[in-house]
Short mmCIF file of C-alpha atoms in Angstrom, two decimals:
data_model
loop_
_atom_site.label_atom_id
_atom_site.label_comp_id
_atom_site.label_asym_id
_atom_site.label_seq_id
_atom_site.Cartn_x
_atom_site.Cartn_y
_atom_site.Cartn_z
CA UNK A 8 70.29 -57.31 -27.97
CA UNK A 9 67.58 -57.25 -30.68
CA UNK A 10 66.29 -54.37 -32.74
CA UNK A 11 63.95 -53.31 -30.04
CA UNK A 12 66.83 -52.56 -27.69
CA UNK A 13 67.28 -49.05 -26.43
CA UNK A 14 69.31 -46.98 -28.87
CA UNK A 15 68.65 -49.15 -31.96
CA UNK A 16 66.49 -47.56 -34.63
CA UNK A 17 63.39 -49.53 -35.40
CA UNK A 18 63.06 -51.24 -38.75
CA UNK A 19 60.58 -50.03 -41.27
CA UNK A 20 57.20 -51.50 -40.66
CA UNK A 21 58.23 -52.76 -37.28
CA UNK A 22 56.56 -51.68 -34.10
CA UNK A 23 57.13 -52.90 -30.57
CA UNK A 24 54.59 -55.32 -29.43
CA UNK A 25 54.02 -56.70 -32.93
CA UNK A 26 55.88 -59.91 -33.95
CA UNK A 27 55.94 -60.71 -37.56
CA UNK A 28 56.38 -59.12 -40.95
CA UNK A 29 54.60 -55.95 -41.73
CA UNK A 30 51.20 -56.38 -43.31
CA UNK A 31 49.56 -54.64 -46.21
CA UNK A 32 48.12 -51.34 -45.14
CA UNK A 33 50.28 -51.19 -42.02
CA UNK A 34 51.20 -47.85 -40.69
CA UNK A 35 54.24 -46.24 -42.28
CA UNK A 36 57.54 -46.25 -40.59
CA UNK A 37 57.80 -43.89 -37.76
CA UNK A 38 56.46 -43.75 -34.27
CA UNK A 39 54.71 -46.76 -32.91
CA UNK A 40 51.20 -47.33 -34.18
CA UNK A 41 48.68 -49.39 -32.35
CA UNK A 42 46.20 -50.95 -34.66
CA UNK A 43 43.75 -51.47 -31.89
CA UNK A 44 43.35 -47.77 -31.44
CA UNK A 45 43.53 -46.92 -35.07
CA UNK A 46 39.87 -46.23 -35.18
CA UNK A 47 40.25 -43.89 -32.23
CA UNK A 48 43.29 -42.00 -33.44
CA UNK A 49 44.30 -40.05 -36.41
CA UNK A 50 47.54 -40.56 -38.43
CA UNK A 51 50.17 -37.98 -37.70
CA UNK A 52 50.71 -35.88 -40.82
CA UNK A 53 54.18 -35.78 -42.24
CA UNK A 54 55.79 -32.70 -40.84
CA UNK A 55 57.75 -30.81 -43.51
CA UNK A 56 60.91 -28.86 -42.87
CA UNK A 57 58.85 -25.74 -42.45
CA UNK A 58 56.81 -26.38 -39.35
CA UNK A 59 54.18 -23.86 -40.44
CA UNK A 60 53.64 -25.49 -43.81
CA UNK A 61 50.44 -27.47 -44.20
CA UNK A 62 48.92 -25.91 -41.12
CA UNK A 63 46.43 -23.97 -43.17
CA UNK A 64 45.42 -27.08 -45.08
CA UNK A 65 44.95 -29.00 -41.89
CA UNK A 66 42.91 -26.21 -40.40
CA UNK A 67 40.71 -26.15 -43.47
CA UNK A 68 40.33 -29.91 -43.25
CA UNK A 69 39.33 -29.67 -39.61
CA UNK A 70 36.84 -26.95 -40.32
CA UNK A 71 35.33 -28.96 -43.13
CA UNK A 72 34.98 -31.95 -40.85
CA UNK A 73 33.62 -29.81 -38.06
CA UNK A 74 36.19 -31.20 -35.61
CA UNK A 75 38.71 -29.46 -33.43
CA UNK A 76 42.38 -29.69 -34.44
CA UNK A 77 44.14 -32.65 -32.81
CA UNK A 78 47.16 -32.17 -30.68
CA UNK A 79 49.04 -34.36 -28.25
CA UNK A 80 50.64 -37.82 -28.36
CA UNK A 81 49.29 -40.62 -30.46
CA UNK A 82 49.49 -43.34 -27.89
CA UNK A 83 46.14 -44.00 -26.31
CA UNK A 84 47.62 -44.39 -22.86
CA UNK A 85 49.42 -41.07 -23.19
CA UNK A 86 46.49 -39.32 -24.77
CA UNK A 87 45.26 -36.52 -22.45
CA UNK A 88 41.84 -37.39 -21.33
CA UNK A 89 39.58 -34.41 -21.54
CA UNK A 90 37.82 -34.11 -18.21
CA UNK A 91 34.15 -34.72 -18.43
CA UNK A 92 32.19 -31.64 -17.56
CA UNK A 93 31.37 -31.80 -13.93
CA UNK A 94 27.63 -31.70 -13.55
CA UNK A 95 26.47 -28.91 -11.30
CA UNK A 96 25.88 -30.03 -7.77
CA UNK A 97 22.26 -30.79 -7.16
CA UNK A 98 20.45 -27.93 -5.61
CA UNK A 99 20.25 -28.36 -1.95
CA UNK A 100 16.80 -29.52 -1.32
CA UNK A 101 15.15 -27.19 1.10
CA UNK A 102 13.63 -28.87 4.06
CA UNK A 103 9.89 -29.06 3.69
CA UNK A 104 8.31 -26.05 5.24
CA UNK A 105 5.50 -26.74 7.62
CA UNK A 106 2.22 -25.69 6.17
CA UNK A 107 1.24 -22.35 7.61
CA UNK A 108 -2.31 -21.60 8.54
CA UNK A 109 -4.02 -18.99 6.41
CA UNK A 110 -3.32 -15.48 7.55
CA UNK A 111 -6.15 -13.77 9.29
CA UNK A 112 -7.28 -10.38 8.19
CA UNK A 113 -5.72 -7.63 10.21
CA UNK A 114 -6.79 -4.10 10.74
CA UNK A 115 -4.74 -1.39 9.11
CA UNK A 116 -4.21 0.38 12.45
CA UNK A 117 -3.12 -0.47 15.96
CA UNK A 118 -6.46 -1.74 17.22
CA UNK A 119 -5.51 -1.66 20.89
CA UNK A 120 -4.32 1.91 20.69
CA UNK A 121 -7.42 2.90 18.71
CA UNK A 122 -9.75 1.35 21.28
CA UNK A 123 -7.88 2.90 24.20
CA UNK A 124 -7.80 6.38 22.70
CA UNK A 125 -11.43 6.11 21.60
CA UNK A 126 -12.53 5.07 25.07
CA UNK A 127 -10.61 7.95 26.64
CA UNK A 128 -12.10 10.50 24.26
CA UNK A 129 -15.57 9.08 24.82
CA UNK A 130 -15.22 9.42 28.57
CA UNK A 131 -14.10 13.06 28.30
CA UNK A 132 -16.91 13.93 25.87
CA UNK A 133 -19.64 12.28 27.93
CA UNK A 134 -18.41 13.90 31.14
CA UNK A 135 -18.34 17.33 29.51
CA UNK A 136 -21.68 16.75 27.79
CA UNK A 137 -23.72 15.82 30.84
CA UNK A 138 -22.05 18.00 33.45
CA UNK A 139 -22.01 21.53 31.99
CA UNK A 140 -23.13 22.36 28.48
CA UNK A 141 -20.71 25.27 28.18
CA UNK A 142 -17.78 22.95 28.83
CA UNK A 143 -18.82 20.78 25.92
CA UNK A 144 -19.04 23.87 23.71
CA UNK A 145 -15.42 24.52 24.62
CA UNK A 146 -14.54 20.92 23.68
CA UNK A 147 -16.11 21.46 20.25
CA UNK A 148 -14.20 24.73 19.77
CA UNK A 149 -10.87 23.09 20.66
CA UNK A 150 -11.52 20.21 18.28
CA UNK A 151 -12.35 22.69 15.51
CA UNK A 152 -9.17 24.71 16.01
CA UNK A 153 -6.98 21.59 16.02
CA UNK A 154 -8.77 20.26 12.93
CA UNK A 155 -8.19 23.57 11.11
CA UNK A 156 -4.51 23.45 12.04
CA UNK A 157 -4.17 19.92 10.66
CA UNK A 158 -6.00 20.73 7.44
CA UNK A 159 -4.12 23.97 6.68
CA UNK A 160 -0.78 22.34 7.55
CA UNK A 161 -1.35 19.47 5.12
CA UNK A 162 -2.48 21.88 2.39
CA UNK A 163 0.72 23.88 2.82
CA UNK A 164 3.00 20.84 2.97
CA UNK A 165 1.55 18.90 0.05
CA UNK A 166 0.17 21.60 -2.28
CA UNK A 167 1.88 24.81 -1.25
CA UNK A 168 -1.54 26.34 -0.42
CA UNK A 169 -1.26 28.81 2.46
CA UNK A 170 -4.74 29.17 3.89
CA UNK A 171 -4.49 31.76 6.72
CA UNK A 172 -4.82 29.86 9.99
CA UNK A 173 -5.20 32.76 12.43
CA UNK A 174 -8.49 34.19 11.06
CA UNK A 175 -9.76 30.65 10.50
CA UNK A 176 -9.06 29.59 14.10
CA UNK A 177 -10.52 32.75 15.65
CA UNK A 178 -13.51 32.77 13.32
CA UNK A 179 -14.07 29.03 13.77
CA UNK A 180 -14.22 29.27 17.56
CA UNK A 181 -16.52 32.30 17.22
CA UNK A 182 -18.81 30.29 14.96
CA UNK A 183 -19.25 27.56 17.57
CA UNK A 184 -20.08 30.05 20.31
CA UNK A 185 -22.42 32.03 18.05
CA UNK A 186 -24.23 28.89 16.98
CA UNK A 187 -24.78 27.90 20.61
CA UNK A 188 -25.88 31.35 21.72
CA UNK A 189 -27.76 32.65 18.69
CA UNK A 190 -28.58 29.50 16.72
CA UNK A 191 -28.38 29.26 12.95
CA UNK A 192 -28.53 33.03 12.48
CA UNK A 193 -25.51 33.58 14.70
CA UNK A 194 -23.59 30.81 12.92
CA UNK A 195 -24.19 32.38 9.49
CA UNK A 196 -23.13 35.83 10.67
CA UNK A 197 -19.91 34.43 12.19
CA UNK A 198 -19.25 32.52 8.97
CA UNK A 199 -19.58 35.71 6.91
CA UNK A 200 -17.15 37.63 9.11
CA UNK A 201 -14.70 34.72 9.09
CA UNK A 202 -14.70 34.69 5.27
CA UNK A 203 -14.11 38.45 5.21
CA UNK A 204 -11.24 38.09 7.67
CA UNK A 205 -9.62 35.43 5.48
CA UNK A 206 -9.78 37.70 2.42
CA UNK A 207 -8.27 40.66 4.26
CA UNK A 208 -5.60 38.67 6.13
CA UNK A 209 -4.21 37.20 2.94
CA UNK A 210 -3.75 40.71 1.47
CA UNK A 211 -0.73 41.24 3.72
CA UNK A 212 1.27 38.81 1.57
CA UNK A 213 2.32 38.93 -2.11
CA UNK A 214 -0.52 38.52 -4.63
CA UNK A 215 0.88 35.32 -6.15
CA UNK A 216 -1.41 32.45 -5.16
CA UNK A 217 -3.96 34.76 -3.55
CA UNK A 218 -6.95 33.15 -5.23
CA UNK A 219 -6.08 29.57 -4.32
CA UNK A 220 -5.15 30.52 -0.75
CA UNK A 221 -8.40 32.36 0.02
CA UNK A 222 -10.43 29.66 -1.76
CA UNK A 223 -8.85 27.01 0.44
CA UNK A 224 -9.48 29.22 3.47
CA UNK A 225 -13.18 29.59 2.67
CA UNK A 226 -13.47 25.87 2.09
CA UNK A 227 -11.78 25.14 5.45
CA UNK A 228 -14.09 27.60 7.24
CA UNK A 229 -17.18 25.91 5.89
CA UNK A 230 -15.94 22.32 6.14
CA UNK A 231 -14.76 22.34 9.75
CA UNK A 232 -16.24 25.04 12.03
CA UNK A 233 -19.48 25.82 10.21
CA UNK A 234 -20.59 22.18 10.04
CA UNK A 235 -19.56 21.74 13.68
CA UNK A 236 -21.90 24.56 14.75
CA UNK A 237 -24.84 22.19 14.18
CA UNK A 238 -23.60 20.11 17.10
CA UNK A 239 -23.65 23.23 19.28
CA UNK A 240 -27.15 24.04 18.04
CA UNK A 241 -28.34 20.54 18.97
CA UNK A 242 -27.09 21.19 22.46
CA UNK A 243 -29.39 24.20 22.97
CA UNK A 244 -32.54 22.04 23.20
CA UNK A 245 -33.92 20.99 26.58
CA UNK A 246 -32.78 17.43 25.87
CA UNK A 247 -29.72 18.74 24.06
CA UNK A 248 -27.19 16.41 25.75
CA UNK A 249 -29.33 13.40 24.81
CA UNK A 250 -29.56 14.62 21.22
CA UNK A 251 -25.81 15.09 20.96
CA UNK A 252 -25.21 11.74 22.63
CA UNK A 253 -27.59 10.04 20.18
CA UNK A 254 -25.84 11.74 17.27
CA UNK A 255 -22.41 10.60 18.45
CA UNK A 256 -23.59 7.10 19.34
CA UNK A 257 -25.31 6.46 16.01
CA UNK A 258 -22.27 7.68 14.09
CA UNK A 259 -19.89 5.47 16.08
CA UNK A 260 -22.20 2.44 15.81
CA UNK A 261 -22.58 2.98 12.07
CA UNK A 262 -18.80 3.17 11.59
CA UNK A 263 -18.35 0.09 13.76
CA UNK A 264 -20.92 -1.88 11.79
CA UNK A 265 -19.27 -0.89 8.52
CA UNK A 266 -15.88 -1.98 9.83
CA UNK A 267 -17.05 -5.27 11.35
CA UNK A 268 -19.16 -6.45 8.41
CA UNK A 269 -16.74 -5.15 5.80
CA UNK A 270 -13.76 -6.80 7.50
CA UNK A 271 -15.54 -10.13 7.81
CA UNK A 272 -17.61 -10.34 4.64
CA UNK A 273 -16.43 -7.49 2.41
CA UNK A 274 -15.71 -8.54 -1.18
CA UNK A 275 -17.24 -5.90 -3.45
CA UNK A 276 -15.54 -2.51 -3.42
CA UNK A 277 -17.74 0.48 -2.81
CA UNK A 278 -15.47 3.21 -4.24
CA UNK A 279 -12.10 1.65 -5.08
CA UNK A 280 -10.64 4.83 -6.58
CA UNK A 281 -11.39 6.82 -3.44
CA UNK A 282 -11.21 4.38 -0.53
CA UNK A 283 -10.18 0.81 -1.47
CA UNK A 284 -10.96 -0.46 2.02
CA UNK A 285 -14.66 0.31 1.87
CA UNK A 286 -17.02 -2.33 0.56
CA UNK A 287 -20.69 -2.59 -0.27
CA UNK A 288 -21.06 -5.20 2.41
CA UNK A 289 -19.61 -2.70 4.87
CA UNK A 290 -22.20 -0.13 3.81
CA UNK A 291 -24.93 -2.68 4.45
CA UNK A 292 -23.44 -3.27 7.89
CA UNK A 293 -23.38 0.49 8.58
CA UNK A 294 -27.03 0.86 7.60
CA UNK A 295 -28.12 -2.20 9.58
CA UNK A 296 -26.27 -1.25 12.75
CA UNK A 297 -27.27 2.40 12.47
CA UNK A 298 -30.96 1.69 12.00
CA UNK A 299 -31.01 -0.79 14.86
CA UNK A 300 -29.29 1.68 17.19
CA UNK A 301 -31.62 4.46 16.06
CA UNK A 302 -34.73 2.39 16.71
CA UNK A 303 -33.52 1.79 20.27
CA UNK A 304 -32.13 5.24 21.11
CA UNK A 305 -34.83 7.48 19.65
CA UNK A 306 -37.70 6.43 21.96
CA UNK A 307 -35.42 5.97 24.98
CA UNK A 308 -33.36 9.17 24.84
CA UNK A 309 -35.32 11.73 22.85
CA UNK A 310 -38.50 13.30 24.19
CA UNK A 311 -41.36 12.38 21.90
CA UNK A 312 -39.22 10.13 19.69
CA UNK A 313 -40.52 6.90 18.16
CA UNK A 314 -38.83 3.76 16.90
CA UNK A 315 -39.65 4.36 13.23
CA UNK A 316 -38.13 7.83 13.47
CA UNK A 317 -35.08 6.11 14.88
CA UNK A 318 -34.95 3.81 11.86
CA UNK A 319 -34.95 6.79 9.49
CA UNK A 320 -32.44 8.62 11.64
CA UNK A 321 -30.10 5.61 11.68
CA UNK A 322 -30.37 5.23 7.89
CA UNK A 323 -29.57 8.91 7.34
CA UNK A 324 -26.61 8.74 9.72
CA UNK A 325 -25.16 5.68 7.99
CA UNK A 326 -25.38 7.29 4.54
CA UNK A 327 -24.08 10.72 5.56
CA UNK A 328 -21.25 9.26 7.66
CA UNK A 329 -20.13 7.09 4.75
CA UNK A 330 -20.24 10.04 2.35
CA UNK A 331 -18.31 12.18 4.82
CA UNK A 332 -15.66 9.50 5.18
CA UNK A 333 -15.37 9.21 1.41
CA UNK A 334 -15.15 12.99 1.11
CA UNK A 335 -12.15 13.25 3.39
CA UNK A 336 -10.61 10.20 1.73
CA UNK A 337 -10.87 12.13 -1.53
CA UNK A 338 -9.04 15.08 0.05
CA UNK A 339 -6.30 12.83 1.43
CA UNK A 340 -5.92 11.08 -1.92
CA UNK A 341 -5.45 14.43 -3.60
CA UNK A 342 -2.88 15.40 -0.99
CA UNK A 343 -1.16 12.00 -1.18
CA UNK A 344 -1.37 11.26 2.55
CA UNK A 345 -2.84 8.50 4.69
CA UNK A 346 -3.84 10.53 7.75
CA UNK A 347 -4.39 14.21 8.42
CA UNK A 348 -2.26 14.03 11.55
CA UNK A 349 -0.69 11.87 14.23
CA UNK A 350 -2.21 13.38 17.35
CA UNK A 351 -4.38 10.37 18.21
CA UNK A 352 -2.52 7.01 18.25
CA UNK A 353 -4.43 4.39 16.29
CA UNK A 354 -6.71 7.03 14.76
CA UNK A 355 -4.46 9.54 13.02
CA UNK A 356 -5.44 13.14 13.60
CA UNK A 357 -8.50 14.98 14.88
CA UNK A 358 -9.73 15.43 11.32
CA UNK A 359 -9.57 11.67 10.81
CA UNK A 360 -12.20 11.34 13.57
CA UNK A 361 -14.29 14.31 12.48
CA UNK A 362 -14.59 13.15 8.88
CA UNK A 363 -17.87 11.28 9.41
CA UNK A 364 -19.17 13.51 12.21
CA UNK A 365 -19.01 16.86 10.43
CA UNK A 366 -21.30 16.13 7.46
CA UNK A 367 -23.62 14.09 9.68
CA UNK A 368 -24.23 16.91 12.17
CA UNK A 369 -26.52 19.08 9.97
CA UNK A 370 -28.46 15.99 8.83
CA UNK A 371 -29.18 14.87 12.39
CA UNK A 372 -29.98 18.42 13.54
CA UNK A 373 -32.52 18.82 10.72
CA UNK A 374 -34.18 15.44 11.39
CA UNK A 375 -34.47 16.21 15.10
CA UNK A 376 -36.15 19.52 14.27
CA UNK A 377 -38.56 17.78 11.86
CA UNK A 378 -39.36 14.86 14.19
CA UNK A 379 -39.56 16.46 17.64
CA UNK A 380 -38.96 20.17 17.15
CA UNK A 381 -36.07 22.44 18.07
CA UNK A 382 -36.96 22.84 21.77
#
């Protein structure tokens, strides 16, 4: 058996797999050294008796070279192969989504419910208006009381303002009846007594917040029932039902024109800080629709009315209805609410339907008096 047999120590300069005398520069005696991998390996340092000796020097050498300290066997075949970093799996490609058609503009409310409720209310109002005038006066009084309840409830919930509802409701209904029976004089007298009742009623509670409560009560008395008395005063004329019907129709047509044109063509905001949904194009639509409806209704429904008076009436209705809508939007913005109530599906509350009618009523009443008289 030769020197390479198992158990025989290898000669100096001799390595298995190499036949011949050792060459100059050959690896020192010791473990086998493969010249072919010399450029890929690093000579094993001579390990002193103290295994910890020289470790610091080697670490410094590695740090100077910027390489990690070598460990493991010297043979290339036995050298642990560092696994290549596994590249992250490619992101699953999402299936191409079918191109969706552009979304159509949608109304902010349930349009079907709004149309159904509006049609039902219109039928009740027209039936009451043309059957018995007194019944329609009662309809106005009920709407006023409900509107006062909604307004005072929201003031209490959102601002802690406790406007007294009982004197407001009683005085509001009295205002409507007084306006129908005694005209403007009766409405003013009822308004004065309602204000006095609000001041006295609030005295039964602690004085804290008295000023803001009675101020809100006086505002509510003027805003809801007093403005509504002009509808009752329109009704007293011989063609009173036609006047009230024209007033309601022009207001509804104006609002519809503003909605239709604004929804289809609206781009320029009218009052973005108050009502972001309203546009200048919508205002143009309100004016156009209102004037057209006025030119048709005035000569057909009002005794002595002419088409040009209808144009002016429609213009005034469009402007006042828009301002009234913005006014209540301002109130709701201050209160931080979207609707005054939830009584009417698709519409909100009663006050959300009276917002454009209330400020428009005195304007229409005055124009009717100027154009065709009060009789």
